[in-house]
mmCIF file of C-alpha atoms in Angstrom:
data_model
loop_
_atom_site.group_PDB
_atom_site.id
_atom_site.type_symbol
_atom_site.label_atom_id
_atom_site.label_comp_id
_atom_site.label_asym_id
_atom_site.label_seq_id
_atom_site.Cartn_x
_atom_site.Cartn_y
_atom_site.Cartn_z
ATOM 1 C CA MET A 163 21.224 -67.339 -12.881
ATOM 2 C CA ILE A 164 23.794 -66.617 -10.264
ATOM 3 C CA ASN A 165 24.892 -63.560 -12.270
ATOM 4 C CA ASP A 166 21.804 -62.475 -12.867
ATOM 5 C CA ARG A 167 21.283 -62.431 -9.343
ATOM 6 C CA LEU A 168 24.374 -60.566 -8.829
ATOM 7 C CA SER A 169 23.964 -57.889 -10.934
ATOM 8 C CA LYS A 170 19.657 -57.102 -9.934
ATOM 9 C CA SER A 171 21.840 -57.294 -5.956
ATOM 10 C CA ILE A 172 24.401 -54.495 -7.432
ATOM 11 C CA SER A 173 21.563 -51.916 -9.798
ATOM 12 C CA ASP A 174 19.359 -52.504 -7.333
ATOM 13 C CA SER A 175 22.645 -51.595 -4.249
ATOM 14 C CA GLY A 176 23.268 -48.424 -6.874
ATOM 15 C CA TRP A 177 19.535 -47.618 -6.676
ATOM 16 C CA ALA A 178 19.745 -47.601 -3.273
ATOM 17 C CA MET A 179 22.731 -45.242 -2.896
ATOM 18 C CA PHE A 180 21.573 -42.676 -5.210
ATOM 19 C CA LEU A 181 18.786 -42.782 -3.409
ATOM 20 C CA GLN A 182 20.128 -42.284 -0.660
ATOM 21 C CA PHE A 183 22.261 -39.324 -1.880
ATOM 22 C CA LEU A 184 19.408 -37.750 -2.912
ATOM 23 C CA SER A 185 17.061 -37.428 0.203
ATOM 24 C CA TYR A 186 20.640 -36.354 1.448
ATOM 25 C CA LYS A 187 21.143 -32.911 -0.515
ATOM 26 C CA ALA A 188 17.185 -33.029 -0.709
ATOM 27 C CA GLN A 189 16.869 -32.084 3.244
ATOM 28 C CA PHE A 190 20.666 -30.214 3.208
ATOM 29 C CA TYR A 191 19.223 -27.796 0.806
ATOM 30 C CA GLY A 192 15.587 -27.720 2.521
ATOM 31 C CA ARG A 193 14.064 -29.201 -0.648
ATOM 32 C CA GLN A 194 11.322 -31.498 -1.035
ATOM 33 C CA ILE A 195 11.561 -35.509 -2.600
ATOM 34 C CA ILE A 196 8.305 -36.357 -3.868
ATOM 35 C CA GLU A 197 8.164 -40.654 -4.841
ATOM 36 C CA VAL A 198 5.100 -41.573 -7.285
ATOM 37 C CA ASP A 199 4.060 -45.328 -7.780
ATOM 38 C CA ALA A 200 6.160 -47.305 -9.824
ATOM 39 C CA PHE A 201 3.011 -47.998 -11.993
ATOM 40 C CA TYR A 202 2.050 -44.269 -12.281
ATOM 41 C CA PRO A 203 1.089 -44.179 -15.892
ATOM 42 C CA SER A 204 3.042 -41.831 -16.929
ATOM 43 C CA THR A 205 3.787 -42.447 -20.150
ATOM 44 C CA LYS A 206 0.386 -43.144 -21.225
ATOM 45 C CA LEU A 207 -1.203 -40.017 -20.148
ATOM 46 C CA CYS A 208 -1.794 -37.087 -22.753
ATOM 47 C CA SER A 209 -0.764 -34.224 -20.648
ATOM 48 C CA VAL A 210 -2.514 -32.081 -22.232
ATOM 49 C CA CYS A 211 -6.786 -33.981 -21.579
ATOM 50 C CA GLY A 212 -5.685 -36.459 -19.589
ATOM 51 C CA TYR A 213 -6.840 -39.598 -21.625
ATOM 52 C CA LYS A 214 -4.883 -42.723 -21.004
ATOM 53 C CA LYS A 215 -3.822 -44.834 -24.092
ATOM 54 C CA GLU A 216 -3.645 -48.637 -22.817
ATOM 55 C CA ASP A 217 -2.305 -49.669 -25.766
ATOM 56 C CA LEU A 218 1.230 -48.207 -25.572
ATOM 57 C CA ARG A 219 4.271 -50.632 -25.721
ATOM 58 C CA LEU A 220 7.540 -49.573 -25.104
ATOM 59 C CA SER A 221 8.883 -49.422 -28.234
ATOM 60 C CA ASP A 222 6.758 -46.410 -29.217
ATOM 61 C CA ARG A 223 8.791 -42.890 -28.315
ATOM 62 C CA GLU A 224 5.720 -40.730 -30.131
ATOM 63 C CA TRP A 225 2.190 -41.479 -30.063
ATOM 64 C CA ILE A 226 -1.041 -39.004 -31.540
ATOM 65 C CA CYS A 227 -3.913 -38.805 -27.977
ATOM 66 C CA PRO A 228 -7.027 -39.747 -30.003
ATOM 67 C CA VAL A 229 -9.010 -37.749 -28.442
ATOM 68 C CA CYS A 230 -7.087 -33.645 -28.227
ATOM 69 C CA GLY A 231 -5.064 -35.161 -31.631
ATOM 70 C CA THR A 232 -1.505 -33.798 -30.370
ATOM 71 C CA LYS A 233 1.570 -35.564 -30.928
ATOM 72 C CA HIS A 234 3.850 -36.824 -27.650
ATOM 73 C CA ASP A 235 6.758 -37.814 -27.391
ATOM 74 C CA ARG A 236 6.938 -40.339 -25.036
ATOM 75 C CA ASP A 237 9.565 -38.942 -22.356
ATOM 76 C CA VAL A 238 8.538 -35.685 -23.104
ATOM 77 C CA ASN A 239 5.071 -36.233 -22.350
ATOM 78 C CA ALA A 240 5.729 -38.589 -18.985
ATOM 79 C CA GLY A 241 7.906 -35.238 -17.505
ATOM 80 C CA LEU A 242 5.152 -32.886 -17.787
ATOM 81 C CA ASN A 243 3.448 -35.069 -16.613
ATOM 82 C CA LEU A 244 5.030 -36.003 -13.273
ATOM 83 C CA LEU A 245 5.637 -32.283 -13.246
ATOM 84 C CA ARG A 246 1.735 -31.648 -13.381
ATOM 85 C CA TYR A 247 1.868 -34.804 -10.132
ATOM 86 C CA GLY A 248 3.775 -32.663 -8.012
ATOM 87 C CA PHE A 249 2.508 -29.880 -8.494
ATOM 88 C CA ALA A 250 -1.032 -31.381 -7.556
ATOM 89 C CA TYR A 251 1.279 -32.862 -4.464
ATOM 90 C CA LEU A 252 2.369 -30.202 -3.438
ATOM 91 C CA THR A 253 -1.057 -28.136 -3.427
ATOM 92 C CA GLY A 254 -3.058 -31.138 -1.453
ATOM 93 C CA SER A 255 -4.911 -32.273 -4.865
ATOM 94 C CA ARG A 256 -3.315 -35.439 -5.165
ATOM 95 C CA GLY A 257 -2.279 -38.553 -3.500
ATOM 96 C CA GLY A 258 2.048 -39.300 -3.622
ATOM 97 C CA THR A 259 4.194 -39.434 -0.612
ATOM 98 C CA ALA A 260 7.315 -37.495 0.102
ATOM 99 C CA GLN A 261 10.045 -36.987 1.993
ATOM 100 C CA THR A 262 12.207 -34.006 3.438
#
């Protein structure tokens, strides 16, 4: 049990360090970091029509949207949704938090 807590602590500090470096580099290069809530359903949203597939499991690497018929790779679809989220944030049409 102690080892689990220790490994989680190390993992959390590694992520915190990465975010610190990323924030520094973004500020250095005049860029903005847009944070998306951990519960934003980027993998579950169809990047074409916006349908939300509620029953998508972690083991489902590909899925077909029942509304528009688009076949999605889970990771590519999530990337497209996050890209769209970022553009929407920058144009002021969607919420989110940003760091400079």
